[in-house]
């Protein structure tokens, strides 16, 4: 499970190994383990996730802003009511390794993943990683930019409800 997580991280180019610059510090990393179970309670698979110990980040140094919007329950209820009333098609998906798609503006160093250390270099993070205090903000910013490129625009009522009208067809996307 740890090798699978590390392979996903490396495939997305989440970090590069570099020497730690003088005066800089590297945030520690750790592994978090979970058991994913089937509906009948049997073990489906074992899951490992590498996370940064983000509680050691310093405001104004390691990050600037934390805020990232989340959809409101009232928006979800209205959205589902509209789907039902208009007999629309509804699809749901989960973005695997979602936070790893968020790009970082800050320079953040992390210690190498425990059990997978090679030499004395540290990880220069290129993308958000679970545990970073501003990972949600980085992921939402990247997602919103990609959705805008596809013609979606956030609504004024809820910044997590995106709408696109193309060729007379309206599409809604709720994050």
Short mmCIF file of N, CA, C and O in Angstrom, two decimals, residues 35-45:
data_model
loop_
_atom_site.label_atom_id
_atom_site.label_comp_id
_atom_site.label_asym_id
_atom_site.label_seq_id
_atom_site.Cartn_x
_atom_site.Cartn_y
_atom_site.Cartn_z
N UNK A 35 -7.98 0.80 6.86
CA UNK A 35 -8.50 -0.43 6.26
C UNK A 35 -9.79 -0.06 5.55
O UNK A 35 -10.72 0.45 6.17
N UNK A 36 -9.85 -0.29 4.25
CA UNK A 36 -11.07 -0.06 3.48
C UNK A 36 -11.86 -1.37 3.50
O UNK A 36 -11.32 -2.42 3.20
N UNK A 37 -13.12 -1.29 3.87
CA UNK A 37 -13.94 -2.49 4.02
C UNK A 37 -15.08 -2.49 3.00
O UNK A 37 -15.56 -1.44 2.59
N UNK A 38 -15.51 -3.69 2.63
CA UNK A 38 -16.69 -3.86 1.78
C UNK A 38 -17.93 -3.64 2.62
O UNK A 38 -17.86 -3.55 3.85
N UNK A 39 -19.09 -3.60 1.99
CA UNK A 39 -20.34 -3.37 2.71
C UNK A 39 -20.64 -4.47 3.71
O UNK A 39 -21.32 -4.24 4.70
N UNK A 40 -20.14 -5.68 3.47
CA UNK A 40 -20.38 -6.78 4.40
C UNK A 40 -19.35 -6.83 5.53
O UNK A 40 -19.37 -7.72 6.38
N UNK A 41 -18.42 -5.86 5.56
CA UNK A 41 -17.44 -5.79 6.63
C UNK A 41 -16.13 -6.49 6.36
O UNK A 41 -15.19 -6.36 7.14
N UNK A 42 -16.04 -7.21 5.26
CA UNK A 42 -14.77 -7.87 4.93
C UNK A 42 -13.77 -6.83 4.44
O UNK A 42 -14.14 -5.78 3.92
N UNK A 43 -12.50 -7.16 4.58
CA UNK A 43 -11.43 -6.23 4.19
C UNK A 43 -11.36 -6.18 2.66
O UNK A 43 -11.22 -7.20 2.00
N UNK A 44 -11.48 -4.97 2.14
CA UNK A 44 -11.35 -4.75 0.70
C UNK A 44 -9.87 -4.55 0.36
O UNK A 44 -9.34 -5.21 -0.53
N UNK A 45 -9.23 -3.65 1.08
CA UNK A 45 -7.80 -3.41 0.88
C UNK A 45 -7.26 -2.58 2.02
O UNK A 45 -8.00 -1.96 2.78
#
